[in-house]
Tab-separated table of C-alpha atoms and ligand atoms in Angstrom:
chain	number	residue	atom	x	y	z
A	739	UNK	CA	102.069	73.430	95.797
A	740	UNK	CA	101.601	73.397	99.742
A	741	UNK	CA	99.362	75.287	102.294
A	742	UNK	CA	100.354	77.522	104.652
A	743	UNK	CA	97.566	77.904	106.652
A	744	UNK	CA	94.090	76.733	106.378
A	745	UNK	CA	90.664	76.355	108.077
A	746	UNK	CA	89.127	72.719	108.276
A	747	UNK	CA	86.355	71.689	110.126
A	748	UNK	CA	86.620	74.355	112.725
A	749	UNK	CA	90.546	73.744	113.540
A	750	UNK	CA	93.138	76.269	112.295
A	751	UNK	CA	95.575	73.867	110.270
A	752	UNK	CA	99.597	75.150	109.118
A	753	UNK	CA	102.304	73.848	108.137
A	754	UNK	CA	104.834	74.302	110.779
A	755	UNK	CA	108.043	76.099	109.302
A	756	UNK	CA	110.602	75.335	112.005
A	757	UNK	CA	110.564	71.661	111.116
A	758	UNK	CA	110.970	72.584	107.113
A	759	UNK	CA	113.084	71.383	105.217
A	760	UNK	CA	113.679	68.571	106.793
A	761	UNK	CA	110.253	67.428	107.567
A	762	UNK	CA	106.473	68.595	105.836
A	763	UNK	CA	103.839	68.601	109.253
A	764	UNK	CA	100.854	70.141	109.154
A	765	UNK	CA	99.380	70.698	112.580
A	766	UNK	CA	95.599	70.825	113.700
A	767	UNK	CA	95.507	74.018	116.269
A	768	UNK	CA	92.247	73.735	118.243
A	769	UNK	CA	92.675	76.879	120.212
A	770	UNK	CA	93.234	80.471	119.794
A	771	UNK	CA	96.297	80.300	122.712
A	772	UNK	CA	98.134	77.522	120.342
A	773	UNK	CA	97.734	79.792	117.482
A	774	UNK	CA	99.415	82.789	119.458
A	775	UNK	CA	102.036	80.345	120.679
A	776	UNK	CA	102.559	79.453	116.449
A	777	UNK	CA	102.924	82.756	115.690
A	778	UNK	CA	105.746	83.236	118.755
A	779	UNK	CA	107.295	80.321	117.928
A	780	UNK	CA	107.940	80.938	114.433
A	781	UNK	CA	105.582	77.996	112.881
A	782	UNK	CA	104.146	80.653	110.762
A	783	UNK	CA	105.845	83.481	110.122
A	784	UNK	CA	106.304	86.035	107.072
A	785	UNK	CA	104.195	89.347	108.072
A	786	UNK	CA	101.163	88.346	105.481
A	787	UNK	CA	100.960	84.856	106.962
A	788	UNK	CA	100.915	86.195	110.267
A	789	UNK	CA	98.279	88.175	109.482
A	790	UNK	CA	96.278	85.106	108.162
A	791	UNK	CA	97.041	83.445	110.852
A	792	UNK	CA	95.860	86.163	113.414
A	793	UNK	CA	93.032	86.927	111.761
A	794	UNK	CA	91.622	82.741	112.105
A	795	UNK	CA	92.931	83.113	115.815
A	796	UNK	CA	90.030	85.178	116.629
A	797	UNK	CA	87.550	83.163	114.020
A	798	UNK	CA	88.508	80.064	116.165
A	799	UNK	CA	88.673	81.731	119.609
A	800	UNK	CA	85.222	83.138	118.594
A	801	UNK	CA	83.383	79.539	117.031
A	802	UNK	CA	85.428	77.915	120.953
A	803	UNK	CA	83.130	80.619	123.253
A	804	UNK	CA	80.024	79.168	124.594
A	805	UNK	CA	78.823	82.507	126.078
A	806	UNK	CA	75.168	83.202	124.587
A	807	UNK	CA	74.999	87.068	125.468
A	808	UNK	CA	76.419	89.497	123.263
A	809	UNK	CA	77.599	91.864	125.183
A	810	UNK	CA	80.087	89.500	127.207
A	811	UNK	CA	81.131	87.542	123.738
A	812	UNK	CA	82.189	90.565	122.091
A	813	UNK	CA	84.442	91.336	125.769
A	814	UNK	CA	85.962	87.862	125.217
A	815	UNK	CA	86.531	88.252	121.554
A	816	UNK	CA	88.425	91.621	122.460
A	817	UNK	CA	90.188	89.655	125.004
A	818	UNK	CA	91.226	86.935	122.221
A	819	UNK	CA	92.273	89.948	119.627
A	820	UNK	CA	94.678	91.700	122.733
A	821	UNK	CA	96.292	88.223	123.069
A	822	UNK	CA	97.220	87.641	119.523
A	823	UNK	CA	98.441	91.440	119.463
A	824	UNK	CA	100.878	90.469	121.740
A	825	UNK	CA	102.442	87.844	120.131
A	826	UNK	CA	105.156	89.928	117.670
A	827	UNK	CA	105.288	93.384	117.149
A	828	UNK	CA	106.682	94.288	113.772
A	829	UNK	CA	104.702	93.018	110.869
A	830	UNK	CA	101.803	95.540	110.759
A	831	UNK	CA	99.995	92.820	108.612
A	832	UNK	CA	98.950	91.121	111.648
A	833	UNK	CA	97.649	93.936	113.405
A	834	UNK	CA	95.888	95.309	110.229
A	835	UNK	CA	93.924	92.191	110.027
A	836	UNK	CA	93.048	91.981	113.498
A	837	UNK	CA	91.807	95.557	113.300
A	838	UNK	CA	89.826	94.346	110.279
A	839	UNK	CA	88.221	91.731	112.611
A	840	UNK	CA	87.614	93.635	115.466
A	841	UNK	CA	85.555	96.130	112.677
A	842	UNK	CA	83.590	92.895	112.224
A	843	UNK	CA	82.506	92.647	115.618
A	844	UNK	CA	82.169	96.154	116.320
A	845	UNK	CA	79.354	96.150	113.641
A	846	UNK	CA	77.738	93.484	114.321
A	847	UNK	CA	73.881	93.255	115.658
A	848	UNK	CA	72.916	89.550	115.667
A	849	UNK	CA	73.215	86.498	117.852
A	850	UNK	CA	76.434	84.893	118.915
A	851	UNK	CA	76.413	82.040	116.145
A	852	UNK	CA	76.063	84.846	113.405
A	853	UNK	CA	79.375	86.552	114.423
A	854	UNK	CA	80.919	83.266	114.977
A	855	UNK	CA	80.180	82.849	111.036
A	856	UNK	CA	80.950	86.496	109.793
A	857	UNK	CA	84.271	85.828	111.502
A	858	UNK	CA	85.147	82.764	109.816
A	859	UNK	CA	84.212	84.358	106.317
A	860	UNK	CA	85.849	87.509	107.250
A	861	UNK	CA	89.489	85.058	107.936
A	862	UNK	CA	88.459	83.091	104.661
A	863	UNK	CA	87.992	86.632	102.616
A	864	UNK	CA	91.629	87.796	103.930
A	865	UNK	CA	93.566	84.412	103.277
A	866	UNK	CA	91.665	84.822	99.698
A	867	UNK	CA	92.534	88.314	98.870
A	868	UNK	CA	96.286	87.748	100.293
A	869	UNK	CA	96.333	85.047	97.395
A	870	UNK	CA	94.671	87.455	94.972
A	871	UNK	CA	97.241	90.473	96.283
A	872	UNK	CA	100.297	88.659	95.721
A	873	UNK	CA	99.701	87.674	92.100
A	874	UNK	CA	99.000	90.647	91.313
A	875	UNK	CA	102.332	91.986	92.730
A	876	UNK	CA	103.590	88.909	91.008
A	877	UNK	CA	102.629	90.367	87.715
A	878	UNK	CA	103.585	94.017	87.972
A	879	UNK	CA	107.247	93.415	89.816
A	880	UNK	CA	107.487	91.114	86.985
A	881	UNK	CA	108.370	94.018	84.242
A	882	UNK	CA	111.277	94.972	85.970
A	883	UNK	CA	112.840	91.974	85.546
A	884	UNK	CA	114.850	91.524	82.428
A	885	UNK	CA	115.436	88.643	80.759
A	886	UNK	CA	118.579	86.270	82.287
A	887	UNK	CA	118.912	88.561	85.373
A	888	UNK	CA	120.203	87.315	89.209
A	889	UNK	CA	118.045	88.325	91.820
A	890	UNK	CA	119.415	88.466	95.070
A	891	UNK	CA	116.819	87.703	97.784
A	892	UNK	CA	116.939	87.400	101.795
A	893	UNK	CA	114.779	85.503	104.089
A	894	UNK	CA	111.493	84.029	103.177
A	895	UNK	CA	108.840	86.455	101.355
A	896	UNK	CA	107.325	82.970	99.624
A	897	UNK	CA	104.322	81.196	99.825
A	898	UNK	CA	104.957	80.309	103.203
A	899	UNK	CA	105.541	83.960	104.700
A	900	UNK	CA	101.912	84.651	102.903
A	901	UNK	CA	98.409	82.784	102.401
A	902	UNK	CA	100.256	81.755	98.873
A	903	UNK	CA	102.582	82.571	96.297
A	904	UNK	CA	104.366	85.219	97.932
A	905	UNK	CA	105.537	89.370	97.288
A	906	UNK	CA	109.457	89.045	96.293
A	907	UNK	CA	109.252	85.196	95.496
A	908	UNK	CA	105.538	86.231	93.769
A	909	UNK	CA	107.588	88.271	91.753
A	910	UNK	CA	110.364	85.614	91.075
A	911	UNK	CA	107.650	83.126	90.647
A	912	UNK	CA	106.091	85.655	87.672
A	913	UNK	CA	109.147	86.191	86.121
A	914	UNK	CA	110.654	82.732	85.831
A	915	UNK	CA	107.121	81.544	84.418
A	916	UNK	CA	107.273	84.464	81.443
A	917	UNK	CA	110.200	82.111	80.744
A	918	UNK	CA	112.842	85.295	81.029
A	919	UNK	CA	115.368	82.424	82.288
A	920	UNK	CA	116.373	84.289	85.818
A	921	UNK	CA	118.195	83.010	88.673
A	922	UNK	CA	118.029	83.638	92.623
A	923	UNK	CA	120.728	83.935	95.022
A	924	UNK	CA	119.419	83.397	98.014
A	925	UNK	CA	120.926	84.940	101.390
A	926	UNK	CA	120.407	82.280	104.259
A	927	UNK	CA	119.457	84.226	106.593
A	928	UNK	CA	120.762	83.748	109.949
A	929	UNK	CA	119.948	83.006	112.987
A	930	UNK	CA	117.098	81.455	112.473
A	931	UNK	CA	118.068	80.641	108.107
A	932	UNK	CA	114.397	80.917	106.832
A	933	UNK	CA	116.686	81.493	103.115
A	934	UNK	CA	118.463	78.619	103.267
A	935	UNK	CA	115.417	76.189	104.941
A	936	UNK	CA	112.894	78.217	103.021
A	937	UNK	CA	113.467	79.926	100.123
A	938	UNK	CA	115.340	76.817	98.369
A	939	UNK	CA	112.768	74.602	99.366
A	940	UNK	CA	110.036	77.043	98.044
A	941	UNK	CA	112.553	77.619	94.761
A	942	UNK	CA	113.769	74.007	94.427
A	943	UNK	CA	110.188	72.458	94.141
A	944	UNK	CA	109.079	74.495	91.864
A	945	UNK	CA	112.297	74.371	89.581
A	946	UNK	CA	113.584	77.529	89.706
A	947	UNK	CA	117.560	77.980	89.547
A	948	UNK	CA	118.726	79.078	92.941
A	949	UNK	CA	122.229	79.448	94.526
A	950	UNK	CA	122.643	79.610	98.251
A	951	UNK	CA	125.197	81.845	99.842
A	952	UNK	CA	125.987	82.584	103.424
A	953	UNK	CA	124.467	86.303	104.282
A	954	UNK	CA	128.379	87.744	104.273
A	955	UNK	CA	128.946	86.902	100.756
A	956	UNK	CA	126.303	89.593	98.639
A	957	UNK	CA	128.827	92.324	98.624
A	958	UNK	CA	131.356	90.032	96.636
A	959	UNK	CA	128.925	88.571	94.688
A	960	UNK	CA	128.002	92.218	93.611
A	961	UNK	CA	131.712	93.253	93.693
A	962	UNK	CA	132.086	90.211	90.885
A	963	UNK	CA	128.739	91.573	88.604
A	964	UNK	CA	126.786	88.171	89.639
A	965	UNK	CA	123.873	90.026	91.132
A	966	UNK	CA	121.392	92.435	88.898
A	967	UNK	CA	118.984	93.413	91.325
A	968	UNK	CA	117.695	92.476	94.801
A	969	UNK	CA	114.003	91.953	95.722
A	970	UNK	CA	113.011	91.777	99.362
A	971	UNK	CA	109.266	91.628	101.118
A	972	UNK	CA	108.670	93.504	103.845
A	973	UNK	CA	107.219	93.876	107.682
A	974	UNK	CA	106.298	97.509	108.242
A	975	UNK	CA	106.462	100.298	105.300
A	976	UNK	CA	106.223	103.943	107.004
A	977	UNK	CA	104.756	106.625	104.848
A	978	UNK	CA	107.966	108.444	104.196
A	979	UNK	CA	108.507	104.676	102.715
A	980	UNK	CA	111.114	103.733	105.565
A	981	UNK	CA	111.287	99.607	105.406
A	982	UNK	CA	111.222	97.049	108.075
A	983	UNK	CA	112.279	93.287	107.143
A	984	UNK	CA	114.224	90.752	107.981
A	985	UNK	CA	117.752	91.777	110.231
A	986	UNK	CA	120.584	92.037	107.311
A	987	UNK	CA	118.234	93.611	104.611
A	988	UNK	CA	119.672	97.023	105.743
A	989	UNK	CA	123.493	95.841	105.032
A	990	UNK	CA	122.008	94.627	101.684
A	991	UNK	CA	120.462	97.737	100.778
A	992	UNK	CA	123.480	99.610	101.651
A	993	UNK	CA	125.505	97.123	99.017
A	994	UNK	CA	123.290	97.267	96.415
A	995	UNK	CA	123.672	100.902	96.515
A	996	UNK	CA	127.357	101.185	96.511
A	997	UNK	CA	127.445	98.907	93.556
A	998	UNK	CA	124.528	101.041	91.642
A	999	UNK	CA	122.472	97.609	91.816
A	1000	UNK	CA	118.609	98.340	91.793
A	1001	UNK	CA	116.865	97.548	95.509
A	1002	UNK	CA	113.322	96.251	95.437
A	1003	UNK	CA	110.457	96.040	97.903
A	1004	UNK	CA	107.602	93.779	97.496
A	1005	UNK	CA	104.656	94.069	99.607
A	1006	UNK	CA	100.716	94.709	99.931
A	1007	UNK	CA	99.229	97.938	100.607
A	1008	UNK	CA	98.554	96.474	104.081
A	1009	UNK	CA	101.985	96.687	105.133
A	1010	UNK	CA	102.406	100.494	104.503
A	1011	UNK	CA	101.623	101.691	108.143
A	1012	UNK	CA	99.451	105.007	107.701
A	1013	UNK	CA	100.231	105.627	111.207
A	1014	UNK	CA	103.601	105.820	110.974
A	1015	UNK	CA	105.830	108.751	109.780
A	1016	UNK	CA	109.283	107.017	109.701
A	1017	UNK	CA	110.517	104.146	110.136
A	1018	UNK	CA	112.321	104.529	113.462
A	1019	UNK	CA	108.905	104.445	114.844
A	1020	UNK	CA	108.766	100.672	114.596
A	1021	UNK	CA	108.962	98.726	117.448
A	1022	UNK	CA	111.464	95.851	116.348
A	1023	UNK	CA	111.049	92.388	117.879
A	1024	UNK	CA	113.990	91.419	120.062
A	1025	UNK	CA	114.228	87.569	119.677
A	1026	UNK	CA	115.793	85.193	122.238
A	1027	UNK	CA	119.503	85.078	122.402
A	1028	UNK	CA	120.041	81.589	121.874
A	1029	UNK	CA	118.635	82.160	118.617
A	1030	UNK	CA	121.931	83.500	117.853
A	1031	UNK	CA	124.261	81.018	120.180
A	1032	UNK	CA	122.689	78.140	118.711
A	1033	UNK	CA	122.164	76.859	114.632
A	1034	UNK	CA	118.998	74.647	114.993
A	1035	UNK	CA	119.497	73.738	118.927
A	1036	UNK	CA	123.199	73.113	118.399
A	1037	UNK	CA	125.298	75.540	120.786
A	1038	UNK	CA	127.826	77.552	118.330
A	1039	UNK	CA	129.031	80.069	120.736
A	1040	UNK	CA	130.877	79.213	124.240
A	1041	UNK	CA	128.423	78.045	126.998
A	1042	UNK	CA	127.402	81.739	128.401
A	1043	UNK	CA	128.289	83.884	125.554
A	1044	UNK	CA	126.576	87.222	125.392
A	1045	UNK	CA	124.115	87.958	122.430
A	1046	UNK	CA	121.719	90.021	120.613
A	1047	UNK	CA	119.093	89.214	118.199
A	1048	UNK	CA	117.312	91.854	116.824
A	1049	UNK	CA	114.710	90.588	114.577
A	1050	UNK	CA	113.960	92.992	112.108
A	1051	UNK	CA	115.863	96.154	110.462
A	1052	UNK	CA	115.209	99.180	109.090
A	1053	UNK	CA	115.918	100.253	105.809
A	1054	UNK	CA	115.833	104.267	105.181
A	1055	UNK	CA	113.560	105.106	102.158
A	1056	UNK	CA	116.501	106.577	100.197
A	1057	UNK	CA	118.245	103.241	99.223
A	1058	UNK	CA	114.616	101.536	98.152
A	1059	UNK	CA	114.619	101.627	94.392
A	1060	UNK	CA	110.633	100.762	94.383
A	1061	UNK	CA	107.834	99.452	96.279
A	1062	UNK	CA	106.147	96.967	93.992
A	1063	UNK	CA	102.454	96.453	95.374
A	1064	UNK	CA	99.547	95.261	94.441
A	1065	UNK	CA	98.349	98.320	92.709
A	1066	UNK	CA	101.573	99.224	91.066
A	1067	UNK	CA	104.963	99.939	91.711
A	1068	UNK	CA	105.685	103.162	93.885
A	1069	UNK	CA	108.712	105.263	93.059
A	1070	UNK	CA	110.494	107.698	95.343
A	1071	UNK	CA	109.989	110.022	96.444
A	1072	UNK	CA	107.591	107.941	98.459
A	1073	UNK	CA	106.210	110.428	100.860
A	1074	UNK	CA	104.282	111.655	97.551
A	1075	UNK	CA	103.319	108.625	96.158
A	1076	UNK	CA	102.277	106.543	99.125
A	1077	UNK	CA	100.134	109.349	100.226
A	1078	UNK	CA	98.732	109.604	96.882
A	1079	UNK	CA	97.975	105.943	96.829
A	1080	UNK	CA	95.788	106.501	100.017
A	1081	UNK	CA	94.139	109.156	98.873
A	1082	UNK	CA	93.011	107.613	95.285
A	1083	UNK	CA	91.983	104.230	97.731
A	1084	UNK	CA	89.839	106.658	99.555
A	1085	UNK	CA	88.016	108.182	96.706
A	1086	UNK	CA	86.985	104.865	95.163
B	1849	MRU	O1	110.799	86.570	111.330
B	1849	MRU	P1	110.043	86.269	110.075
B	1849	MRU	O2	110.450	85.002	109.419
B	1849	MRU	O3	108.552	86.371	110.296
B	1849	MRU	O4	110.434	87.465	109.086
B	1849	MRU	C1	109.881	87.484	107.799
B	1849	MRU	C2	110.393	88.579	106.942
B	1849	MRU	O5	111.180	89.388	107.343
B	1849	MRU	C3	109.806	88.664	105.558
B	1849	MRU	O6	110.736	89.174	104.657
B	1849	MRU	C4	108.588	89.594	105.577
B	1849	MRU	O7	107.694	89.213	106.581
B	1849	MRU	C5	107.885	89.644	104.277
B	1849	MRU	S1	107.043	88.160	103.934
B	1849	MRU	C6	106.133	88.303	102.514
């Protein structure tokens, strides 16, 4: 297997994705600001990963601070947590564990060098339970998957978009392990083609049949009965069960309903967004336009050609099949069972 993102010796360490799959580098971020500027730049990305990621921002912004007075460490800290916020606004994973360590130093009574360590355990504990979370998705998204079945997925909900073995790839991970002899199509996933430099790296190491297509060809490939179901992660879940991921998973959605195919969602419980009612609530991340003009830095389009590159889509809650999570798959209508799924969390 690989790492996505690690802690060693102090340094955040990740495997940057823009160079995959041409080239494996792991780089050694010594700085809260370069792991903000990772996150922007896309050399980790996947909402779980991000979340990870932001989450040892603030551990290493936090062990970087020489201040010795409480009071003005925990200002700097918040200043450190308001800078990763801002680096991309969709996944809610990243703001959920951000939130989680900002609880951390909110609570905390001690000196400086105690927080510094509760905040490095607190990253360690999330990267762990994302690990945890995702195998357990693995295992439950794994029963709807019958034996020989295509699965159509888009973008890169892997081990690299997460801490480790990933929500839709978990699930394709599970499955093709219970030997029930599946296959994946994979979408590549323009502009920036984390299917195609991604996914079938992810799926090729590990041995697992996959087929690449360009994102225009699903609705022929379902026309032709070469698809059985489609499993995609996610960025933001709202509580009517509304679904942000990657731009195109809309137009796939939309397909797999018009040819009766079943649409999956696979994602922790920390991407459902209690906050938010539906899902044109949120915010999606306008990328730069030469995303979109250019295929890995080569220009495409005509020098000065217009574009648009909206990030993320959104997905209404009545083409989502199920939400497979970590505890258990959610069927519509979501409103109910989401909310119910809070409120059981709650009375533990
Ligand atoms: O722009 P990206 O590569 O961060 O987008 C990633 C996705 O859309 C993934 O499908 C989503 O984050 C789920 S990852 C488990």
């Amino acid at each position: 297997m690989f790492t996505t993102v690690d802690w060693r010796e102090n340094t955040v360490v990740m495997l940057d994705q823009t160079l995959l799959p041409r080239r494996v580098v792991y780089r050694r971020l010594r700085s809260w600001q370069a792991v903000a500027d990772a996150i922007k730049r896309l050399i980790i990305r996947g909402a779980p990963a991000i979340g990870v990621a932001g989450a040892m921002g603030v551990a290493l912004g936090a062990v970087r601070l020489k201040r010795k007075d409480p009071d003005g460490f925990k200002r700097e800290l918040k200043k450190i947590i308001r800078g990763l916020a801002r680096t991309r606004p969709t996944a809610v994973n990243l703001f959920w564990a951000l939130e989680r360590m900002e609880r951390i130093i909110d609570g905390h009574t001690g000196s400086t060098d105690s927080l510094k360590e509760r905040l490095v355990e607190e990253a360690l504990k999330i990267k762990k339970e994302d690990i945890e979370i995702n195998q357990r998705i693995g295992s439950y998204g794994a029963r709807l998957i019958k034996k020989n079945f295509t699965i159509l997925t888009h973008c890169n909900a892997g081990g690299l978009a997460t801490a480790g073995y990933g929500t839709a790839l978990g699930v394709i991970r599970r499955a093709h392990r219970e030997g029930k002899n599946i296959r994946v199509i994979v979408d590549e996933t323009r502009p920036v083609l984390q299917g195609a430099r991604l996914t079938m790296w992810e799926l090729m190491k590990e041995g697992i049949p996959a087929t690449l297509i360009t994102d225009n060809m699903a609705g022929h490939m379902m026309q032709k009965g070469m698809v059985d179901c489609v499993i995609v992660g996610a960025d933001r879940i709202a509580v009517n069960g509304d679904v942000a991921n990657k731009i195109g998973t809309y137009t796939l959605a939309t397909l797999a309903r018009a040819h009766r195919l079943p649409f999956y969602v696979a994602a922790p419980t920390s991407t459902i967004d209690i906050n938010i009612s539906s899902g044109q609530e949120i915010p999606i991340e306008e990328r730069p336009p030469a995303e979109v003009t250019h295929i890995q830095g080569v220009r495409i389009a005509p020098k000065g050609a217009e574009a648009k590159n909206p990030a993320f889509d959104v997905t209404p809650a009545r083409l989502v099949t199920a939400i497979i999570t970590e505890r258990g798959v959610l069927r519509p209508p979501f409103k109910k069972t989401i909310r119910e799924l809070f409120r059981e969390a709650r009375n533990r």
